[in-house]
Coordinates of C-alpha atoms (C1' of nucleotides) in Angstrom, one line a residue:
Chain A
M1 CA 71.8 12.4 67.2
R2 CA 69.0 9.8 66.9
N3 CA 71.0 7.1 65.5
L4 CA 74.4 7.0 67.6
P5 CA 74.8 3.9 68.7
I6 CA 75.6 5.4 72.4
C7 CA 74.8 3.2 74.3
I8 CA 76.7 3.6 77.4
P9 CA 74.4 5.7 80.1
S10 CA 76.6 8.8 81.3
L11 CA 77.3 9.2 77.3
W12 CA 73.8 10.1 77.0
N13 CA 73.4 11.9 80.1
S14 CA 76.2 13.8 78.7
A15 CA 74.7 14.2 75.6
V16 CA 71.3 15.9 77.5
R17 CA 73.1 18.1 79.6
L18 CA 74.7 19.9 76.6
S19 CA 72.2 19.9 74.4
L20 CA 70.2 21.5 77.2
D21 CA 73.2 24.2 77.3
S22 CA 73.8 25.2 73.0
G23 CA 70.4 23.4 71.6
P24 CA 67.5 24.2 71.2
W25 CA 64.5 23.3 73.3
P26 CA 63.3 20.8 71.3
D27 CA 66.4 19.2 70.2
F28 CA 66.9 18.0 74.1
V29 CA 62.6 16.7 73.4
G30 CA 64.0 14.0 71.2
L31 CA 67.7 13.0 72.7
Y32 CA 65.9 13.0 75.7
S33 CA 63.4 9.8 74.4
G34 CA 65.6 8.6 72.8
M35 CA 67.8 8.0 75.5
L36 CA 64.9 6.8 77.3
R37 CA 64.3 4.2 74.6
D38 CA 67.6 3.1 75.0
S39 CA 66.3 2.3 78.4
V40 CA 69.5 4.9 79.9
L41 CA 67.7 6.6 83.2
P42 CA 68.8 9.8 83.1
S43 CA 71.3 11.1 86.3
K44 CA 70.4 12.8 88.9
V45 CA 73.1 15.3 88.0
T46 CA 71.1 15.5 84.2
L47 CA 67.9 16.2 86.0
S48 CA 68.8 19.1 87.8
S49 CA 70.1 20.5 84.6
I50 CA 66.8 20.2 82.8
V51 CA 65.2 21.1 85.9
R52 CA 67.0 24.4 85.4
S53 CA 66.2 24.2 81.9
C54 CA 62.6 23.9 82.5
A55 CA 62.4 26.6 85.3
A56 CA 64.5 29.0 82.5
H57 CA 61.8 28.3 79.1
G58 CA 59.0 28.2 81.4
A59 CA 58.1 24.2 80.7
A60 CA 56.0 24.4 83.5
Q61 CA 54.4 20.6 82.7
L62 CA 57.8 18.6 81.6
G63 CA 59.1 20.4 84.5
E64 CA 56.4 18.6 86.7
S65 CA 56.8 15.5 85.1
F66 CA 60.4 15.4 85.9
H67 CA 59.7 16.1 89.1
C68 CA 57.9 12.9 89.1
Q69 CA 60.5 11.2 87.6
I70 CA 63.0 12.0 90.6
F71 CA 60.9 11.4 92.9
K72 CA 60.4 7.6 91.5
M73 CA 64.2 7.1 91.0
G74 CA 65.1 8.0 94.9
F75 CA 66.5 11.1 94.9
R76 CA 63.5 13.2 96.5
L77 CA 65.6 14.2 99.3
D78 CA 68.9 15.6 97.3
V79 CA 69.0 18.5 98.4
I80 CA 70.7 20.0 95.1
L81 CA 67.6 18.9 93.2
Q82 CA 65.2 20.0 96.3
T83 CA 66.5 23.6 95.9
G84 CA 66.2 23.5 91.7
L85 CA 63.0 22.1 91.6
L86 CA 61.7 24.8 94.2
D87 CA 63.7 27.6 92.4
F88 CA 61.7 25.6 89.1
Y89 CA 58.1 26.6 91.2
G90 CA 59.3 29.9 91.8
K91 CA 59.9 30.7 88.6
V92 CA 56.4 28.6 86.2
G93 CA 54.6 30.9 88.9
D94 CA 53.3 28.5 91.4
L95 CA 54.4 29.6 94.8
R96 CA 52.6 26.9 97.0
C97 CA 55.1 24.2 95.6
A98 CA 58.1 25.8 96.2
R99 CA 56.7 26.0 99.2
K100 CA 56.3 22.4 100.0
M101 CA 59.9 21.9 98.4
F102 CA 61.4 24.0 101.0
A103 CA 59.3 22.8 104.2
E104 CA 60.0 18.8 102.9
M105 CA 63.8 19.4 102.8
L106 CA 65.8 18.2 105.7
Q107 CA 68.3 19.9 105.6
R108 CA 68.9 23.4 104.2
D109 CA 72.4 25.2 102.8
V110 CA 72.8 29.1 101.9
V111 CA 72.1 28.3 98.4
A112 CA 68.2 26.3 99.6
D113 CA 67.8 29.3 102.0
N114 CA 68.5 31.5 99.3
A115 CA 66.9 30.2 96.1
M116 CA 64.0 30.8 98.9
V117 CA 64.6 34.7 99.6
S118 CA 64.1 35.1 95.7
V119 CA 61.4 33.1 94.8
L120 CA 59.0 34.4 98.3
S121 CA 60.5 38.4 96.7
K122 CA 59.2 37.6 93.3
H123 CA 56.0 36.5 94.6
G124 CA 56.3 40.3 96.5
C125 CA 56.1 38.1 100.0
V126 CA 59.0 40.9 100.9
E127 CA 58.1 40.5 104.7
E128 CA 58.4 36.5 104.7
A129 CA 61.2 36.3 102.7
R130 CA 63.1 39.5 105.3
D131 CA 61.9 37.0 108.2
L132 CA 63.9 33.7 106.5
F133 CA 66.8 36.3 104.9
D134 CA 67.1 37.6 108.7
N135 CA 67.3 33.5 110.3
M136 CA 69.2 32.4 107.8
P137 CA 72.4 30.4 110.0
Q138 CA 74.8 31.6 107.3
R139 CA 74.8 34.3 104.3
N140 CA 76.4 35.4 100.7
S141 CA 76.7 37.8 98.3
A142 CA 74.0 36.3 96.5
S143 CA 71.2 36.1 99.6
W144 CA 72.4 40.2 100.3
N145 CA 71.6 40.3 96.5
S146 CA 68.3 39.1 96.3
M147 CA 66.9 41.2 99.6
I148 CA 68.5 44.0 97.6
T149 CA 65.9 43.1 94.0
C150 CA 63.5 42.6 96.6
Y151 CA 62.9 45.8 98.4
C152 CA 64.1 47.4 94.6
K153 CA 60.6 45.3 92.7
L154 CA 58.9 47.4 95.0
G155 CA 60.1 49.9 94.3
D156 CA 61.0 50.5 98.2
I157 CA 64.9 51.9 97.3
G158 CA 66.0 53.6 100.5
S159 CA 65.2 49.5 102.2
A160 CA 67.6 48.4 99.6
H161 CA 70.3 50.9 99.2
S162 CA 70.1 50.2 103.9
M163 CA 71.0 46.6 102.5
F164 CA 73.6 47.2 99.8
D165 CA 75.4 49.6 102.5
A166 CA 74.4 47.1 105.2
N167 CA 75.9 44.0 103.2
P168 CA 79.6 43.0 104.7
V169 CA 80.5 41.3 101.1
K170 CA 80.4 44.8 99.4
D171 CA 82.8 46.4 100.8
V172 CA 85.7 43.8 101.6
V173 CA 88.1 45.6 98.9
S174 CA 90.6 43.3 97.6
W175 CA 92.2 41.6 94.9
N176 CA 89.6 39.6 94.3
A177 CA 87.0 42.8 94.0
M178 CA 90.1 44.4 91.9
I179 CA 89.2 41.1 89.2
D180 CA 85.7 40.5 89.5
G181 CA 84.6 40.3 93.6
N182 CA 81.5 42.0 94.3
S183 CA 80.3 43.2 90.9
V184 CA 77.2 41.5 91.3
T185 CA 76.3 43.8 93.7
W186 CA 76.9 46.6 92.9
N187 CA 75.2 45.5 89.6
T188 CA 71.8 44.6 91.5
M189 CA 71.8 48.2 93.2
I190 CA 72.6 49.8 90.2
S191 CA 69.8 47.9 87.6
G192 CA 67.7 48.9 91.1
Y193 CA 68.4 52.8 90.5
V194 CA 67.1 51.6 86.9
Q195 CA 64.6 50.2 87.5
C196 CA 63.2 53.1 90.1
K197 CA 63.8 55.7 87.6
E198 CA 66.9 56.9 89.4
F199 CA 69.1 57.6 87.4
G200 CA 71.5 59.9 88.2
K201 CA 71.7 57.8 91.3
A202 CA 72.2 54.4 88.9
I203 CA 75.6 56.4 87.2
A204 CA 76.6 58.0 91.0
T205 CA 76.8 54.4 91.9
F206 CA 78.9 53.5 89.1
Q207 CA 81.6 55.9 89.6
E208 CA 81.4 55.1 92.9
M209 CA 81.4 51.2 92.3
R210 CA 84.7 52.5 90.6
L211 CA 86.3 54.9 93.2
E212 CA 86.1 51.4 95.1
N213 CA 88.7 49.4 92.5
V214 CA 85.2 47.6 92.0
K215 CA 85.9 45.7 88.0
P216 CA 82.6 46.9 85.7
T217 CA 81.2 44.6 83.6
E218 CA 79.1 44.2 81.4
V219 CA 75.4 43.7 83.2
T220 CA 76.6 47.1 84.9
M221 CA 77.7 49.1 81.1
I222 CA 73.9 47.9 80.1
S223 CA 71.8 49.0 83.3
L224 CA 73.8 52.5 82.1
L225 CA 72.4 52.5 79.2
S226 CA 69.1 51.8 79.8
A227 CA 69.5 55.3 82.2
C228 CA 70.9 56.8 78.5
A229 CA 67.8 55.6 76.5
H230 CA 65.7 56.8 79.2
L231 CA 67.2 60.3 80.0
G232 CA 68.1 61.3 76.5
A233 CA 71.7 61.4 77.6
L234 CA 73.8 60.6 74.3
D235 CA 77.2 61.6 76.1
M236 CA 76.4 60.1 78.7
G237 CA 76.1 56.8 76.3
E238 CA 78.9 57.5 74.0
W239 CA 80.7 57.3 76.7
I240 CA 79.8 54.3 78.1
H241 CA 80.0 52.9 74.3
D242 CA 83.9 54.2 74.2
Y243 CA 84.6 52.7 78.0
I244 CA 83.3 49.3 76.3
R245 CA 85.3 49.4 73.5
R246 CA 88.3 50.8 75.7
K247 CA 88.3 48.1 78.2
R248 CA 87.0 45.5 75.2
L249 CA 84.4 44.1 77.1
K250 CA 82.2 41.4 75.5
I251 CA 78.8 43.3 72.6
D252 CA 76.6 40.3 72.3
A253 CA 73.4 40.7 71.4
V254 CA 72.2 41.7 75.0
L255 CA 74.3 44.0 75.1
G256 CA 74.6 44.9 71.9
N257 CA 71.0 46.3 72.0
A258 CA 71.1 47.6 75.6
L259 CA 73.5 50.1 72.5
I260 CA 70.9 49.9 69.7
D261 CA 68.3 51.5 72.5
M262 CA 70.4 53.8 73.8
Y263 CA 70.9 55.8 70.6
S264 CA 67.3 54.9 69.1
K265 CA 65.8 56.9 72.1
C266 CA 69.4 59.3 71.6
G267 CA 68.3 60.0 68.4
S268 CA 70.7 58.9 67.1
I269 CA 69.8 56.3 64.5
E270 CA 72.7 56.2 62.6
A271 CA 75.0 54.9 65.9
A272 CA 71.9 52.6 65.8
C273 CA 72.1 50.8 62.6
D274 CA 75.9 51.6 62.9
V275 CA 76.0 49.4 66.0
F276 CA 73.2 47.1 65.0
N277 CA 75.1 45.8 62.0
R278 CA 78.4 44.7 63.1
L279 CA 76.4 42.3 65.6
P280 CA 78.0 39.3 64.7
V281 CA 75.5 37.9 66.7
K282 CA 72.0 39.9 67.0
N283 CA 68.8 38.0 68.5
I284 CA 65.1 39.2 68.0
F285 CA 65.4 41.9 71.3
C286 CA 68.0 43.2 68.5
W287 CA 66.3 43.7 65.7
N288 CA 63.0 44.2 67.9
S289 CA 65.4 47.8 69.0
I290 CA 66.1 48.7 65.2
I291 CA 62.8 48.6 63.8
A292 CA 61.0 50.4 66.8
G293 CA 64.3 53.0 66.7
L294 CA 64.1 53.3 63.1
G295 CA 59.6 54.0 63.2
T296 CA 60.3 56.1 65.5
N297 CA 62.5 58.3 64.7
G298 CA 60.5 58.9 60.9
Y299 CA 62.0 55.8 58.4
G300 CA 58.5 53.4 58.5
E301 CA 59.8 52.5 55.0
K302 CA 63.6 51.8 56.0
A303 CA 61.8 49.9 59.6
I304 CA 59.5 47.6 56.4
D305 CA 62.5 46.9 54.5
L306 CA 64.7 45.1 58.5
F307 CA 61.2 43.2 58.9
A308 CA 62.0 42.2 55.5
L309 CA 65.9 41.5 56.2
M310 CA 64.8 40.4 59.7
L311 CA 62.5 37.3 57.3
E312 CA 64.9 36.6 55.4
E313 CA 67.6 35.6 58.5
G314 CA 64.4 33.0 59.6
L315 CA 63.9 35.1 62.4
K316 CA 60.0 35.0 63.4
P317 CA 58.2 37.8 64.3
D318 CA 56.1 38.1 68.0
G319 CA 54.4 40.3 69.2
V320 CA 57.0 43.6 70.1
T321 CA 58.2 43.6 65.9
F322 CA 54.7 44.3 65.1
V323 CA 53.8 46.7 67.9
G324 CA 57.3 49.3 66.2
L325 CA 56.8 48.1 62.6
L326 CA 52.8 49.4 62.9
S327 CA 53.7 52.5 64.4
G328 CA 56.4 53.2 62.4
C329 CA 54.0 52.7 59.3
S330 CA 52.2 55.4 61.8
H331 CA 54.4 58.0 62.5
S332 CA 54.8 58.0 58.2
G333 CA 51.4 58.0 57.2
L334 CA 52.2 54.8 55.4
V335 CA 48.5 53.6 55.7
S336 CA 48.4 50.0 53.3
A337 CA 51.8 48.5 54.2
G338 CA 50.0 49.0 58.2
R339 CA 47.0 47.6 57.2
R340 CA 48.6 44.5 55.2
Y341 CA 50.8 44.1 58.4
F342 CA 47.6 43.8 60.2
S343 CA 45.9 41.5 58.6
E344 CA 49.0 39.1 58.2
M345 CA 50.9 39.0 61.5
H346 CA 48.7 36.6 62.4
D347 CA 47.4 34.7 59.4
I348 CA 50.6 35.0 58.2
Y349 CA 53.2 35.1 61.7
G350 CA 51.2 33.5 63.8
V351 CA 51.1 36.0 65.7
T352 CA 47.6 36.9 67.6
P353 CA 46.3 41.0 67.6
A354 CA 46.6 42.4 71.4
I355 CA 45.7 45.4 72.4
E356 CA 48.5 47.3 71.7
H357 CA 48.0 46.1 67.8
Y358 CA 44.4 47.0 67.2
G359 CA 46.5 50.5 68.7
C360 CA 48.4 50.8 66.3
M361 CA 46.2 50.7 63.6
I362 CA 43.1 52.9 65.4
D363 CA 46.2 55.9 65.2
L364 CA 47.1 55.3 61.8
L365 CA 44.2 54.9 60.6
G366 CA 42.3 57.9 62.4
R367 CA 45.5 60.3 61.7
A368 CA 45.5 59.7 58.7
G369 CA 41.6 60.5 58.3
L370 CA 40.1 57.6 58.4
L371 CA 37.8 57.9 61.1
K372 CA 35.2 55.9 59.8
E373 CA 37.1 52.6 59.2
A374 CA 39.1 53.9 63.0
V375 CA 35.4 53.4 64.1
E376 CA 34.2 50.4 63.0
L377 CA 37.8 49.0 63.9
V378 CA 37.2 50.4 67.6
K379 CA 33.8 48.5 67.7
T380 CA 35.0 45.0 66.1
M381 CA 38.3 44.9 68.6
P382 CA 38.1 42.2 70.6
M383 CA 38.6 43.6 73.9
K384 CA 37.6 45.9 75.6
P385 CA 39.0 49.7 74.0
N386 CA 41.5 51.3 76.8
A387 CA 41.7 54.6 77.5
Q388 CA 45.6 54.7 74.7
V389 CA 42.8 53.6 71.7
W390 CA 40.5 56.5 73.0
G391 CA 42.7 58.9 72.9
S392 CA 44.0 57.8 70.0
L393 CA 41.1 58.5 68.4
L394 CA 40.0 61.6 70.2
R395 CA 43.1 62.9 69.0
A396 CA 42.2 62.0 65.4
C397 CA 39.4 63.6 65.1
Q398 CA 41.1 66.9 67.0
I399 CA 43.2 66.6 63.3
H400 CA 40.3 66.0 61.3
K401 CA 37.6 68.5 63.0
D402 CA 35.6 66.3 63.6
T403 CA 33.0 67.8 67.0
E404 CA 30.4 64.9 66.4
L405 CA 32.4 61.8 67.3
S406 CA 34.5 63.1 70.0
K407 CA 31.6 64.2 72.4
H408 CA 31.3 59.8 71.6
V409 CA 34.8 59.5 72.0
V410 CA 34.9 62.1 75.8
Q411 CA 31.7 59.6 76.7
N412 CA 33.3 56.1 76.6
L413 CA 37.3 57.7 77.8
L414 CA 34.5 58.9 81.4
D415 CA 32.9 56.2 81.4
L416 CA 36.5 54.7 81.9
D417 CA 38.9 54.3 85.0
P418 CA 37.9 57.7 86.3
R419 CA 40.4 57.4 88.9
D420 CA 42.9 57.4 86.4
G421 CA 45.2 61.0 85.6
G422 CA 45.5 60.5 81.9
N423 CA 41.4 59.7 80.6
Y424 CA 41.7 63.4 82.5
V425 CA 44.1 64.7 80.6
Y426 CA 42.9 63.3 76.9
L427 CA 38.8 65.6 78.0
S428 CA 41.2 68.9 79.3
N429 CA 43.4 68.8 76.0
F430 CA 40.6 67.8 74.0
Y431 CA 37.8 70.1 74.8
A432 CA 40.9 73.6 75.0
S433 CA 41.7 73.0 71.7
L434 CA 38.0 73.8 71.2
S435 CA 38.5 77.0 73.8
R436 CA 35.8 75.9 75.4
W437 CA 37.0 76.7 78.9
D438 CA 34.6 76.1 81.1
E439 CA 34.7 72.5 80.0
V440 CA 37.8 72.6 80.6
N441 CA 37.9 74.3 84.1
V442 CA 35.5 71.2 85.6
C443 CA 37.3 68.8 84.3
R444 CA 40.5 70.3 86.1
K445 CA 38.3 70.4 89.0
V446 CA 36.7 67.3 88.7
M447 CA 40.7 65.4 89.1
I448 CA 40.9 68.1 91.9
D449 CA 38.4 66.9 94.0
R450 CA 39.0 63.1 93.4
G451 CA 42.8 63.8 94.0
V452 CA 44.6 62.7 90.1
H453 CA 46.9 64.1 89.1
K454 CA 48.4 65.1 85.9
E455 CA 51.8 64.4 85.1
P456 CA 53.6 67.9 85.0
G457 CA 55.3 68.3 81.0
C458 CA 59.2 68.3 82.1
S459 CA 61.5 68.2 79.4
S460 CA 65.4 67.3 80.1
I461 CA 69.0 68.7 78.1
E462 CA 72.4 66.7 78.7
L463 CA 75.6 69.1 79.0
D464 CA 78.9 67.9 79.3
G465 CA 77.6 64.2 81.5
I466 CA 75.0 66.8 83.3
V467 CA 71.4 66.4 82.9
H468 CA 69.5 69.9 83.9
E469 CA 65.4 69.4 83.6
F470 CA 63.1 71.8 83.4
V471 CA 59.9 71.9 84.6
A472 CA 56.9 73.6 83.0
G473 CA 56.2 77.5 85.1
H474 CA 58.4 76.7 87.7
S475 CA 62.0 75.4 86.8
R476 CA 64.0 76.2 90.2
H477 CA 67.4 76.1 87.6
L478 CA 70.1 78.1 89.3
Q479 CA 70.9 80.3 85.8
I480 CA 66.0 80.8 85.6
M481 CA 66.1 84.5 85.7
Q482 CA 69.0 84.0 82.1
I483 CA 67.2 81.9 80.7
N484 CA 64.1 84.0 80.6
L485 CA 64.7 86.7 79.6
F486 CA 66.4 84.8 76.5
L487 CA 63.0 83.4 76.2
D488 CA 61.6 86.7 75.7
E489 CA 64.2 87.7 72.9
I490 CA 62.5 83.6 71.5
A491 CA 59.4 85.4 72.3
K492 CA 60.1 88.9 70.0
K493 CA 61.9 86.9 66.9
L494 CA 59.3 84.7 66.7
K495 CA 56.6 87.1 66.6
E496 CA 58.9 88.9 63.3
H497 CA 58.8 85.7 61.9
G498 CA 54.9 85.1 61.9
H499 CA 54.6 83.1 64.8
E500 CA 50.9 83.2 67.0
S501 CA 50.1 81.5 69.8
N502 CA 47.8 79.1 69.8
R503 CA 46.2 79.3 73.3
A504 CA 43.6 77.0 72.7
L505 CA 47.1 73.7 73.7
V506 CA 48.2 76.0 76.8
L507 CA 46.0 73.5 78.8
H508 CA 48.7 70.6 77.6
D509 CA 50.6 71.7 80.1
I510 CA 50.1 74.1 83.5
E511 CA 47.2 75.6 84.6
D512 CA 47.5 78.9 86.3
E513 CA 50.4 80.8 84.7
E514 CA 48.7 83.4 81.9
K515 CA 47.4 81.8 78.1
E516 CA 50.0 84.1 76.9
T517 CA 53.2 83.6 78.4
A518 CA 52.6 80.0 79.3
V519 CA 52.8 78.2 76.2
S520 CA 55.9 79.7 75.6
Y521 CA 56.9 78.3 78.9
H522 CA 56.8 74.9 77.8
S523 CA 59.1 72.5 79.0
E524 CA 60.4 71.7 75.9
R525 CA 60.9 75.4 75.3
I526 CA 63.5 76.3 78.8
A527 CA 65.1 73.0 77.4
V528 CA 65.9 74.0 74.2
A529 CA 66.1 78.2 75.2
F530 CA 68.4 76.9 78.1
G531 CA 70.1 75.0 74.7
L532 CA 70.7 77.5 72.7
M533 CA 72.4 79.6 75.1
S534 CA 74.7 77.4 76.2
T535 CA 75.9 75.7 73.5
P536 CA 77.5 77.4 70.7
P537 CA 77.0 78.1 67.4
G538 CA 75.8 74.7 65.3
K539 CA 75.8 72.4 67.5
T540 CA 73.0 70.2 68.2
I541 CA 70.0 70.2 70.5
R542 CA 68.6 67.7 72.3
V543 CA 65.4 67.2 74.0
V544 CA 63.6 65.3 76.1
K545 CA 60.2 65.3 76.7
N546 CA 57.6 63.3 78.5
L547 CA 54.4 64.3 77.9
R548 CA 53.5 64.8 73.9
T549 CA 54.6 68.3 72.3
C550 CA 52.2 70.2 72.0
S551 CA 51.7 72.3 68.2
D552 CA 52.6 76.1 68.9
C553 CA 55.7 74.6 71.1
H554 CA 56.2 72.0 67.2
S555 CA 55.1 74.8 64.9
A556 CA 58.3 77.4 67.2
L557 CA 60.6 75.2 67.2
K558 CA 60.3 74.4 63.3
I559 CA 61.0 78.4 63.5
I560 CA 63.4 78.5 66.3
S561 CA 65.7 75.8 64.4
N562 CA 65.4 78.4 60.7
V563 CA 66.4 81.8 62.7
Y564 CA 69.3 80.1 65.0
K565 CA 70.8 77.7 62.4
R566 CA 70.8 74.8 64.9
E567 CA 69.1 71.7 64.7
I568 CA 66.7 70.4 67.4
I569 CA 65.9 67.1 68.2
V570 CA 63.0 66.2 70.2
R571 CA 62.1 62.9 71.9
D572 CA 58.3 63.5 73.4
R573 CA 56.3 60.4 74.4
K574 CA 55.6 58.7 71.3
R575 CA 58.3 60.2 68.8
F576 CA 61.2 61.7 67.6
H577 CA 61.4 65.5 66.2
H578 CA 64.0 66.6 64.0
F579 CA 64.4 70.4 63.8
K580 CA 66.1 71.5 61.2
D581 CA 66.1 74.8 58.8
G582 CA 63.2 75.2 59.1
C583 CA 60.9 71.9 58.8
C584 CA 60.3 68.3 60.9
S585 CA 61.3 64.9 60.2
C586 CA 56.8 64.4 61.1
R587 CA 56.5 66.1 58.5
D588 CA 53.8 67.8 61.1
Y589 CA 52.5 64.5 61.5
W590 CA 52.4 63.5 65.0
Chain B
dT1 C1' 81.6 3.6 93.7
dT2 C1' 85.3 10.2 90.7
dA3 C1' 82.9 14.7 90.1
dG4 C1' 79.1 16.9 87.8
dG5 C1' 73.8 19.1 88.9
dG6 C1' 70.9 23.9 92.6
dT7 C1' 70.6 30.4 94.8
dT8 C1' 72.0 36.8 93.0
dA9 C1' 72.8 41.8 88.3
dG10 C1' 70.6 42.6 82.8

DNA sequence: TTAGGGTTAG
């Protein structure tokens, strides 16, 4: 480009604007300096595009230098440039400068007001945003959407929904609405529900959107797929994939990534690979999702193959890639490969290991029984170990029965944030594994005294598009009587096949139930029982659990898969377990 | 002395 004989200012301006949209970011910088060499000054339109691009790339210093340029060229009071700069400062995190831009505006229009509302929402200044919104002389759809987003980000879904209901733009069911119209408002609300983990409401809002004849878009599908991924709702996810095909929506890298993530998190790794292979354009997110998906589904070697392929295609791995790769190595027991990638990530790929990468390595070494090496890494890591790191080490101590080391780890966990419920769970499980019930009780009492709550065990299973949730010990499910009878029958069969309850892990989930009964009532077991009794023979059962599966349920589920001739797929907090013919894909290594 | 350039959902 540099040698092109361009000297007509408008051509330079167009070339710069084109490169901002299509070319990689450095291309623009080269082109821009070429323009200055030709003594051509950017037009205000070019400057506006540049500012927008700086905002999108988070290029704070470059953007500021263009602010000076705008000032020098006398465009200081151009309302569009001012709005662009206000948005830029908001997006690079400089709220003070954003406020200053807004204050300096002599005339404001609805777009400028919206930009300020959006900046204030992103910086958590809700009341200020709302005040500005209430006093705006004009509002458009974007104004309402910015406020809805603001409340969703705060987790105030009630206020978000009130805004959604009050939004007059949404209620207009017109020809326009049938074509594309107000889908952004609906998408905002759906994604808000997903962010606030109200997945059922997200799906219900989608149904309502269809009834109102507002056309769902690719963005709608991305939010819904994210909901399915969280819930492990494969049937719903497959329905959405089918809907995307029927409506001929465009599967680009972003929607493709949402599909890969949904299939991976629903345990259907073959379908995830299929979507991945068919994608014409893949970005780093797609590669990261498939590598992580293969890893959590127990295909560590395949994750490594994909990583090699990613490099061959000329992509640069980032921190997320290595989390997927290292945890994949950990789940498949690939110690030497994990060690190699950990040392190469900085030296060869220029990615500095963060705490989550150290966490993966400590997990990998600890599970493999290399406790000394794991401890050494904890000591030498450049940051303060967090509860996840100590938790991994404690889990390794449990597996390899190293009580001495456990004491040290427990002390460190205690010294960490005393308000973090997760630390108490680690401790309680640790004492329970040693049958030291007095300490378990002390631990529980301290939790109650300090008002710390442990997340209760909860498992879900999707049947005919409905997600059924089960909480250990106190389910409100309509068919709980029948389920309990069936659980008793399962318990009998387990006994016949030599399964003995491991009382040590009872307290993993609940505290009040009588211990023997309690284990067989762990939430994943209730969900599996419900799945067995409600689906035809041979149908695969898929369960999602919010915590890790305990070893007692793990061995019980292996037997159940054999006795009832069913494939059972359980997604726990860490990984997938594919139970089939009495075995689990994790090879009892998790 | 054209128009174009700015805000909201993933």
